[in-house]
Tab-separated table of N, CA and C in Angstrom:
chain	number	residue	atom	x	y	z
W	12	MET	N	-8.500	-1.492	9.872
W	12	MET	CA	-8.181	-0.117	9.620
W	12	MET	C	-8.369	0.712	10.879
W	13	ALA	N	-9.492	0.505	11.584
W	13	ALA	CA	-9.735	1.240	12.821
W	13	ALA	C	-8.660	0.896	13.852
W	14	PHE	N	-8.276	-0.368	13.893
W	14	PHE	CA	-7.226	-0.799	14.806
W	14	PHE	C	-5.925	-0.063	14.516
W	15	ALA	N	-5.567	0.028	13.239
W	15	ALA	CA	-4.323	0.701	12.859
W	15	ALA	C	-4.378	2.178	13.211
W	16	THR	N	-5.522	2.817	13.013
W	16	THR	CA	-5.670	4.227	13.337
W	16	THR	C	-5.517	4.448	14.835
W	17	LYS	N	-6.167	3.603	15.624
W	17	LYS	CA	-6.084	3.707	17.076
W	17	LYS	C	-4.652	3.475	17.559
W	18	LEU	N	-4.007	2.433	17.034
W	18	LEU	CA	-2.641	2.137	17.431
W	18	LEU	C	-1.707	3.281	17.048
W	19	GLY	N	-1.891	3.833	15.862
W	19	GLY	CA	-1.077	4.967	15.424
W	19	GLY	C	-1.255	6.163	16.345
W	20	SER	N	-2.499	6.405	16.752
W	20	SER	CA	-2.792	7.509	17.662
W	20	SER	C	-2.109	7.304	19.013
W	21	LEU	N	-2.175	6.077	19.526
W	21	LEU	CA	-1.521	5.772	20.797
W	21	LEU	C	-0.003	5.932	20.699
W	22	LEU	N	0.575	5.474	19.605
W	22	LEU	CA	2.021	5.635	19.414
W	22	LEU	C	2.406	7.103	19.350
W	23	LYS	N	1.595	7.880	18.652
W	23	LYS	CA	1.886	9.306	18.527
W	23	LYS	C	1.840	9.986	19.889
W	24	GLN	N	0.836	9.635	20.701
W	24	GLN	CA	0.740	10.209	22.041
W	24	GLN	C	1.952	9.827	22.882
W	25	SER	N	2.355	8.575	22.795
W	25	SER	CA	3.499	8.093	23.555
W	25	SER	C	4.776	8.821	23.144
W	26	VAL	N	4.971	8.968	21.864
W	26	VAL	CA	6.166	9.646	21.358
W	26	VAL	C	6.144	11.114	21.757
W	27	THR	N	4.976	11.743	21.677
W	27	THR	CA	4.859	13.159	22.021
W	27	THR	C	5.253	13.392	23.477
W	28	LYS	N	4.838	12.512	24.371
W	28	LYS	CA	5.173	12.651	25.782
W	28	LYS	C	6.680	12.552	26.006
W	29	HIS	N	7.347	11.665	25.271
W	29	HIS	CA	8.775	11.446	25.454
W	29	HIS	C	9.634	12.437	24.690
W	30	VAL	N	9.075	13.110	23.700
W	30	VAL	CA	9.850	13.984	22.832
W	30	VAL	C	9.830	15.440	23.296
W	31	ARG	N	8.854	15.804	24.123
W	31	ARG	CA	8.702	17.204	24.528
W	31	ARG	C	9.985	17.804	25.095
W	32	SER	N	10.745	17.017	25.817
W	32	SER	CA	11.979	17.538	26.397
W	32	SER	C	13.130	17.569	25.409
W	33	THR	N	12.965	16.932	24.254
W	33	THR	CA	14.008	16.861	23.243
W	33	THR	C	13.707	17.862	22.129
W	34	PRO	N	14.672	18.702	21.729
W	34	PRO	CA	14.400	19.701	20.702
W	34	PRO	C	14.153	19.107	19.316
W	35	SER	N	14.721	17.969	18.999
W	35	SER	CA	14.515	17.392	17.679
W	35	SER	C	13.226	16.574	17.654
W	36	VAL	N	12.637	16.478	16.492
W	36	VAL	CA	11.404	15.715	16.342
W	36	VAL	C	11.775	14.294	15.962
W	37	TYR	N	11.240	13.329	16.698
W	37	TYR	CA	11.533	11.928	16.452
W	37	TYR	C	10.235	11.190	16.169
W	38	VAL	N	10.161	10.588	15.008
W	38	VAL	CA	8.988	9.804	14.663
W	38	VAL	C	9.469	8.390	14.382
W	39	PRO	N	9.068	7.428	15.207
W	39	PRO	CA	9.543	6.064	15.004
W	39	PRO	C	9.031	5.463	13.702
W	40	ALA	N	9.804	4.534	13.177
W	40	ALA	CA	9.460	3.898	11.903
W	40	ALA	C	8.111	3.192	11.971
W	41	ILE	N	7.794	2.596	13.106
W	41	ILE	CA	6.517	1.880	13.212
W	41	ILE	C	5.342	2.851	13.091
W	42	TYR	N	5.483	4.060	13.638
W	42	TYR	CA	4.417	5.049	13.506
W	42	TYR	C	4.223	5.411	12.037
W	43	ASN	N	5.334	5.604	11.315
W	43	ASN	CA	5.241	5.905	9.887
W	43	ASN	C	4.558	4.776	9.125
W	44	ALA	N	4.847	3.538	9.498
W	44	ALA	CA	4.231	2.396	8.826
W	44	ALA	C	2.729	2.425	9.001
W	45	PHE	N	2.257	2.696	10.208
W	45	PHE	CA	0.813	2.743	10.431
W	45	PHE	C	0.195	3.951	9.750
W	46	ARG	N	0.898	5.066	9.721
W	46	ARG	CA	0.391	6.265	9.083
W	46	ARG	C	0.187	6.037	7.585
W	47	CYS	N	1.076	5.251	6.980
W	47	CYS	CA	1.022	5.043	5.538
W	47	CYS	C	0.039	3.956	5.115
W	48	MET	N	-0.472	3.185	6.073
W	48	MET	CA	-1.347	2.071	5.712
W	48	MET	C	-2.509	2.496	4.822
W	49	SER	N	-3.223	3.531	5.219
W	49	SER	CA	-4.400	3.921	4.465
W	49	SER	C	-4.056	4.702	3.212
W	50	SER	N	-2.773	4.980	2.995
W	50	SER	CA	-2.382	5.711	1.799
W	50	SER	C	-1.831	4.773	0.723
W	51	LYS	N	-1.969	3.473	0.932
W	51	LYS	CA	-1.495	2.482	-0.032
W	51	LYS	C	-2.696	1.866	-0.735
W	52	VAL	N	-2.645	1.846	-2.072
W	52	VAL	CA	-3.749	1.271	-2.828
W	52	VAL	C	-3.306	0.029	-3.582
W	53	PHE	N	-4.230	-0.909	-3.680
W	53	PHE	CA	-4.050	-2.133	-4.452
W	53	PHE	C	-4.583	-1.863	-5.845
W	54	VAL	N	-3.833	-2.268	-6.856
W	54	VAL	CA	-4.262	-2.111	-8.247
W	54	VAL	C	-4.226	-3.488	-8.898
W	55	GLY	N	-5.388	-4.015	-9.249
W	55	GLY	CA	-5.478	-5.343	-9.842
W	55	GLY	C	-5.973	-5.296	-11.278
W	56	GLY	N	-5.770	-6.400	-11.977
W	56	GLY	CA	-6.210	-6.502	-13.374
W	56	GLY	C	-5.288	-5.792	-14.338
W	57	LEU	N	-4.045	-5.593	-13.939
W	57	LEU	CA	-3.093	-4.869	-14.783
W	57	LEU	C	-2.639	-5.697	-15.973
W	58	SER	N	-2.316	-5.012	-17.043
W	58	SER	CA	-1.702	-5.645	-18.204
W	58	SER	C	-0.344	-6.195	-17.777
W	59	TYR	N	0.030	-7.352	-18.297
W	59	TYR	CA	1.312	-7.952	-17.926
W	59	TYR	C	2.502	-7.147	-18.444
W	60	GLY	N	2.252	-6.227	-19.361
W	60	GLY	CA	3.332	-5.420	-19.920
W	60	GLY	C	3.629	-4.147	-19.144
W	61	ILE	N	2.798	-3.795	-18.172
W	61	ILE	CA	3.011	-2.552	-17.433
W	61	ILE	C	4.150	-2.727	-16.421
W	62	ASP	N	4.962	-1.671	-16.252
W	62	ASP	CA	6.072	-1.730	-15.300
W	62	ASP	C	5.856	-0.699	-14.189
W	63	ASP	N	6.781	-0.671	-13.230
W	63	ASP	CA	6.663	0.231	-12.084
W	63	ASP	C	6.529	1.692	-12.512
W	64	GLN	N	7.329	2.101	-13.475
W	64	GLN	CA	7.319	3.495	-13.916
W	64	GLN	C	5.983	3.874	-14.564
W	65	ALA	N	5.450	3.000	-15.406
W	65	ALA	CA	4.165	3.272	-16.046
W	65	ALA	C	3.042	3.342	-15.006
W	66	LEU	N	3.113	2.481	-13.995
W	66	LEU	CA	2.128	2.507	-12.917
W	66	LEU	C	2.223	3.834	-12.157
W	67	ARG	N	3.440	4.245	-11.848
W	67	ARG	CA	3.652	5.525	-11.152
W	67	ARG	C	3.066	6.683	-11.958
W	68	GLU	N	3.370	6.721	-13.234
W	68	GLU	CA	2.892	7.807	-14.089
W	68	GLU	C	1.371	7.824	-14.192
W	69	SER	N	0.753	6.657	-14.199
W	69	SER	CA	-0.705	6.565	-14.300
W	69	SER	C	-1.409	7.125	-13.068
W	70	PHE	N	-0.749	7.077	-11.912
W	70	PHE	CA	-1.375	7.525	-10.670
W	70	PHE	C	-0.840	8.861	-10.161
W	71	ALA	N	0.156	9.423	-10.814
W	71	ALA	CA	0.792	10.661	-10.354
W	71	ALA	C	-0.157	11.860	-10.380
W	72	THR	N	-1.183	11.821	-11.196
W	72	THR	CA	-2.110	12.955	-11.270
W	72	THR	C	-2.947	13.103	-9.999
W	73	PHE	N	-2.961	12.087	-9.148
W	73	PHE	CA	-3.788	12.126	-7.941
W	73	PHE	C	-3.019	12.563	-6.703
W	74	GLY	N	-1.701	12.710	-6.827
W	74	GLY	CA	-0.915	13.163	-5.689
W	74	GLY	C	0.524	12.703	-5.772
W	75	ASP	N	1.214	12.875	-4.671
W	75	ASP	CA	2.629	12.527	-4.573
W	75	ASP	C	2.776	11.014	-4.384
W	76	VAL	N	3.236	10.328	-5.428
W	76	VAL	CA	3.418	8.879	-5.372
W	76	VAL	C	4.757	8.583	-4.703
W	77	MET	N	4.684	7.955	-3.527
W	77	MET	CA	5.890	7.607	-2.785
W	77	MET	C	6.544	6.348	-3.355
W	78	GLU	N	5.696	5.389	-3.780
W	78	GLU	CA	6.195	4.138	-4.345
W	78	GLU	C	5.131	3.553	-5.259
W	79	ALA	N	5.561	2.968	-6.354
W	79	ALA	CA	4.681	2.219	-7.252
W	79	ALA	C	5.398	0.921	-7.568
W	80	ARG	N	4.737	-0.201	-7.293
W	80	ARG	CA	5.423	-1.481	-7.452
W	80	ARG	C	4.495	-2.529	-8.059
W	81	ILE	N	4.973	-3.132	-9.129
W	81	ILE	CA	4.304	-4.273	-9.739
W	81	ILE	C	4.816	-5.522	-9.034
W	82	ILE	N	3.921	-6.441	-8.709
W	82	ILE	CA	4.317	-7.682	-8.040
W	82	ILE	C	4.623	-8.725	-9.114
W	83	ASN	N	5.819	-9.290	-9.020
W	83	ASN	CA	6.273	-10.285	-9.996
W	83	ASN	C	6.288	-11.682	-9.395
W	84	ASP	N	6.117	-12.674	-10.252
W	84	ASP	CA	6.220	-14.068	-9.843
W	84	ASP	C	7.663	-14.360	-9.456
W	85	ARG	N	7.854	-15.048	-8.343
W	85	ARG	CA	9.212	-15.337	-7.859
W	85	ARG	C	10.005	-16.218	-8.804
W	86	GLU	N	9.335	-17.174	-9.407
W	86	GLU	CA	10.047	-18.136	-10.253
W	86	GLU	C	10.290	-17.624	-11.664
W	87	THR	N	9.275	-16.999	-12.270
W	87	THR	CA	9.409	-16.581	-13.663
W	87	THR	C	9.851	-15.131	-13.819
W	88	GLY	N	9.625	-14.318	-12.782
W	88	GLY	CA	9.954	-12.901	-12.884
W	88	GLY	C	8.909	-12.104	-13.639
W	89	ARG	N	7.884	-12.768	-14.129
W	89	ARG	CA	6.822	-12.124	-14.903
W	89	ARG	C	5.797	-11.479	-13.957
W	90	SER	N	5.194	-10.395	-14.411
W	90	SER	CA	4.185	-9.702	-13.618
W	90	SER	C	3.044	-10.648	-13.259
W	91	ARG	N	2.511	-10.487	-12.054
W	91	ARG	CA	1.357	-11.278	-11.626
W	91	ARG	C	0.053	-10.552	-11.926
W	92	GLY	N	0.139	-9.362	-12.531
W	92	GLY	CA	-1.061	-8.636	-12.943
W	92	GLY	C	-1.641	-7.720	-11.874
W	93	PHE	N	-0.881	-7.477	-10.814
W	93	PHE	CA	-1.340	-6.519	-9.816
W	93	PHE	C	-0.146	-5.806	-9.198
W	94	GLY	N	-0.441	-4.738	-8.484
W	94	GLY	CA	0.615	-3.965	-7.851
W	94	GLY	C	0.062	-3.057	-6.775
W	95	PHE	N	0.927	-2.221	-6.230
W	95	PHE	CA	0.557	-1.310	-5.160
W	95	PHE	C	1.130	0.059	-5.443
W	96	VAL	N	0.372	1.079	-5.079
W	96	VAL	CA	0.822	2.459	-5.196
W	96	VAL	C	0.659	3.097	-3.822
W	97	THR	N	1.736	3.694	-3.306
W	97	THR	CA	1.688	4.362	-2.011
W	97	THR	C	1.753	5.859	-2.232
W	98	PHE	N	0.776	6.557	-1.661
W	98	PHE	CA	0.700	8.012	-1.763
W	98	PHE	C	1.185	8.656	-0.478
W	99	ALA	N	1.444	9.957	-0.543
W	99	ALA	CA	1.899	10.699	0.632
W	99	ALA	C	0.777	10.875	1.651
W	100	SER	N	-0.479	10.822	1.206
W	100	SER	CA	-1.584	11.006	2.150
W	100	SER	C	-2.749	10.089	1.797
W	101	ALA	N	-3.598	9.868	2.780
W	101	ALA	CA	-4.791	9.047	2.583
W	101	ALA	C	-5.775	9.733	1.639
W	102	ASP	N	-5.831	11.058	1.674
W	102	ASP	CA	-6.731	11.790	0.773
W	102	ASP	C	-6.370	11.550	-0.689
W	103	GLU	N	-5.076	11.549	-0.978
W	103	GLU	CA	-4.625	11.282	-2.351
W	103	GLU	C	-4.975	9.857	-2.760
W	104	ALA	N	-4.789	8.912	-1.840
W	104	ALA	CA	-5.122	7.511	-2.133
W	104	ALA	C	-6.607	7.361	-2.411
W	105	ASN	N	-7.439	8.002	-1.598
W	105	ASN	CA	-8.891	7.923	-1.804
W	105	ASN	C	-9.307	8.534	-3.129
W	106	ALA	N	-8.674	9.634	-3.511
W	106	ALA	CA	-8.973	10.265	-4.800
W	106	ALA	C	-8.632	9.322	-5.948
W	107	ALA	N	-7.508	8.624	-5.835
W	107	ALA	CA	-7.093	7.679	-6.874
W	107	ALA	C	-8.079	6.514	-6.974
W	108	VAL	N	-8.525	6.009	-5.830
W	108	VAL	CA	-9.486	4.902	-5.830
W	108	VAL	C	-10.774	5.329	-6.533
W	109	GLU	N	-11.297	6.486	-6.155
W	109	GLU	CA	-12.548	6.972	-6.743
W	109	GLU	C	-12.431	7.187	-8.253
W	110	ALA	N	-11.298	7.721	-8.678
W	110	ALA	CA	-11.134	8.058	-10.093
W	110	ALA	C	-10.743	6.871	-10.971
W	111	MET	N	-9.950	5.950	-10.435
W	111	MET	CA	-9.367	4.906	-11.288
W	111	MET	C	-10.047	3.540	-11.230
W	112	ASP	N	-10.823	3.262	-10.191
W	112	ASP	CA	-11.451	1.951	-10.075
W	112	ASP	C	-12.394	1.719	-11.252
W	113	GLY	N	-12.164	0.624	-11.972
W	113	GLY	CA	-12.982	0.277	-13.130
W	113	GLY	C	-12.562	0.929	-14.427
W	114	LYS	N	-11.558	1.768	-14.390
W	114	LYS	CA	-11.095	2.462	-15.600
W	114	LYS	C	-10.175	1.565	-16.426
W	115	ASP	N	-9.961	1.991	-17.676
W	115	ASP	CA	-9.104	1.256	-18.599
W	115	ASP	C	-7.662	1.755	-18.469
W	116	LEU	N	-6.737	0.819	-18.322
W	116	LEU	CA	-5.313	1.148	-18.289
W	116	LEU	C	-4.597	0.162	-19.201
W	117	GLN	N	-4.044	0.660	-20.281
W	117	GLN	CA	-3.366	-0.154	-21.297
W	117	GLN	C	-4.232	-1.331	-21.755
W	118	GLY	N	-5.497	-1.027	-22.044
W	118	GLY	CA	-6.393	-2.035	-22.611
W	118	GLY	C	-7.044	-2.973	-21.612
W	119	ARG	N	-6.840	-2.766	-20.321
W	119	ARG	CA	-7.441	-3.635	-19.295
W	119	ARG	C	-8.228	-2.796	-18.301
W	120	SER	N	-9.371	-3.299	-17.890
W	120	SER	CA	-10.159	-2.663	-16.843
W	120	SER	C	-9.521	-3.015	-15.503
W	121	ILE	N	-9.122	-2.008	-14.736
W	121	ILE	CA	-8.403	-2.267	-13.492
W	121	ILE	C	-9.309	-2.091	-12.273
W	122	ARG	N	-8.938	-2.766	-11.202
W	122	ARG	CA	-9.603	-2.631	-9.903
W	122	ARG	C	-8.641	-1.874	-8.998
W	123	VAL	N	-9.148	-0.852	-8.325
W	123	VAL	CA	-8.323	-0.059	-7.421
W	123	VAL	C	-9.054	0.049	-6.088
W	124	ASN	N	-8.402	-0.409	-5.024
W	124	ASN	CA	-8.958	-0.383	-3.670
W	124	ASN	C	-7.883	0.050	-2.691
W	125	ILE	N	-8.315	0.522	-1.528
W	125	ILE	CA	-7.370	0.766	-0.447
W	125	ILE	C	-6.802	-0.590	-0.043
W	126	ALA	N	-5.488	-0.697	0.053
W	126	ALA	CA	-4.849	-1.967	0.398
W	126	ALA	C	-5.174	-2.348	1.829
W	127	GLN	N	-5.412	-3.618	2.043
W	127	GLN	CA	-5.703	-4.152	3.374
W	127	GLN	C	-4.465	-4.874	3.890
W	128	GLU	N	-4.192	-4.723	5.180
W	128	GLU	CA	-3.062	-5.439	5.754
W	128	GLU	C	-3.374	-6.923	5.724
W	129	ARG	N	-2.383	-7.705	5.295
W	129	ARG	CA	-2.563	-9.160	5.259
W	129	ARG	C	-2.533	-9.705	6.666
W	130	THR	N	-3.479	-10.588	6.973
W	130	THR	CA	-3.534	-11.186	8.303
W	130	THR	C	-3.308	-12.678	8.251
W	131	PHE	N	-2.876	-13.164	7.100
W	131	PHE	CA	-2.652	-14.590	6.929
W	131	PHE	C	-1.333	-14.800	6.217
W	132	GLY	N	-0.891	-16.065	6.188
W	132	GLY	CA	0.378	-16.400	5.538
W	132	GLY	C	0.273	-16.329	4.031
W	133	GLY	N	1.413	-16.455	3.393
W	133	GLY	CA	1.481	-16.324	1.954
W	133	GLY	C	0.891	-17.483	1.186
W	134	GLY	N	0.814	-18.667	1.777
W	134	GLY	CA	0.246	-19.813	1.076
W	134	GLY	C	1.293	-20.540	0.256
W	135	GLY	N	0.995	-21.767	-0.086
W	135	GLY	CA	1.906	-22.570	-0.896
W	135	GLY	C	3.167	-22.934	-0.143
W	136	GLY	N	4.092	-23.518	-0.829
W	136	GLY	CA	5.365	-23.855	-0.214
W	136	GLY	C	5.281	-25.084	0.663
W	137	PHE	N	6.316	-25.301	1.437
W	137	PHE	CA	6.379	-26.469	2.301
W	137	PHE	C	5.634	-26.208	3.601
W	138	GLY	N	4.966	-27.242	4.110
W	138	GLY	CA	4.303	-27.139	5.400
W	138	GLY	C	2.992	-26.394	5.384
W	139	GLY	N	2.378	-26.185	4.247
W	139	GLY	CA	1.042	-25.614	4.190
W	139	GLY	C	0.968	-24.117	4.026
W	140	GLY	N	1.988	-23.416	4.418
W	140	GLY	CA	2.027	-21.983	4.156
W	140	GLY	C	1.118	-21.136	5.022
W	141	SER	N	0.694	-21.623	6.200
W	141	SER	CA	-0.199	-20.806	7.006
W	141	SER	C	0.547	-19.958	8.024
W	142	SER	N	1.852	-20.064	8.086
W	142	SER	CA	2.612	-19.223	9.008
W	142	SER	C	3.154	-18.023	8.260
W	143	GLY	N	3.686	-17.101	8.993
W	143	GLY	CA	4.261	-15.913	8.362
W	143	GLY	C	3.212	-14.848	8.203
W	144	GLY	N	3.289	-14.091	7.140
W	144	GLY	CA	2.288	-13.059	6.895
W	144	GLY	C	2.922	-11.692	6.900
W	145	GLY	N	2.072	-10.720	7.119
W	145	GLY	CA	2.521	-9.336	7.088
W	145	GLY	C	2.420	-8.785	5.686
W	146	GLY	N	2.598	-7.512	5.568
W	146	GLY	CA	2.540	-6.864	4.269
W	146	GLY	C	1.124	-6.470	3.925
W	147	TYR	N	0.868	-6.225	2.675
W	147	TYR	CA	-0.426	-5.749	2.224
W	147	TYR	C	-1.043	-6.728	1.260
W	148	GLY	N	-2.326	-6.765	1.225
W	148	GLY	CA	-3.069	-7.586	0.280
W	148	GLY	C	-4.079	-6.723	-0.442
W	149	GLY	N	-4.579	-7.225	-1.518
W	149	GLY	CA	-5.571	-6.508	-2.274
W	149	GLY	C	-6.858	-6.376	-1.510
W	150	GLY	N	-7.634	-5.407	-1.855
W	150	GLY	CA	-8.823	-5.120	-1.083
W	150	GLY	C	-10.060	-5.839	-1.529
W	151	GLY	N	-10.052	-6.675	-2.525
W	151	GLY	CA	-11.328	-7.150	-3.007
W	151	GLY	C	-11.451	-8.624	-3.226
W	152	GLY	N	-11.587	-9.397	-2.214
W	152	GLY	CA	-11.960	-10.790	-2.420
W	152	GLY	C	-10.809	-11.745	-2.506
W	153	GLY	N	-11.037	-12.856	-3.165
W	153	GLY	CA	-10.177	-14.029	-3.199
W	153	GLY	C	-8.697	-13.806	-3.275
W	154	GLY	N	-7.960	-14.842	-2.933
W	154	GLY	CA	-6.510	-14.752	-2.917
W	154	GLY	C	-5.907	-14.917	-4.298
W	155	TRP	N	-4.690	-14.563	-4.408
W	155	TRP	CA	-3.970	-14.683	-5.668
W	155	TRP	C	-3.235	-15.963	-5.695
């Protein structure tokens, strides 16, 4: 997290130096990606019946929900029981974590943490699955 904050700050400084002579404001996509990192929360322990819209509605009281996504199994299409909610700001994400972690949602006690960037491969598949990576992972312990 500290690394992402530092890198985001450096990118912002670099862009600011190059943009001063240009009247339009230009924010590169990579800067936006780092800015949004701390505003994404992992939601685990979800009921298999919950969908993206229900997840969005459950977290909308804490701020502007940019995206709410349930993660589905590739083969069956069925929910894997967790998802991610991206807020417009880190403050909104933190408020959601504080309020919703351990609470009941559709009959299940859910875990809500700030999402951590994945630093390892997805696992499984051919060749051991240790290559690749990227994206976000849940914030609390063992792999899925």
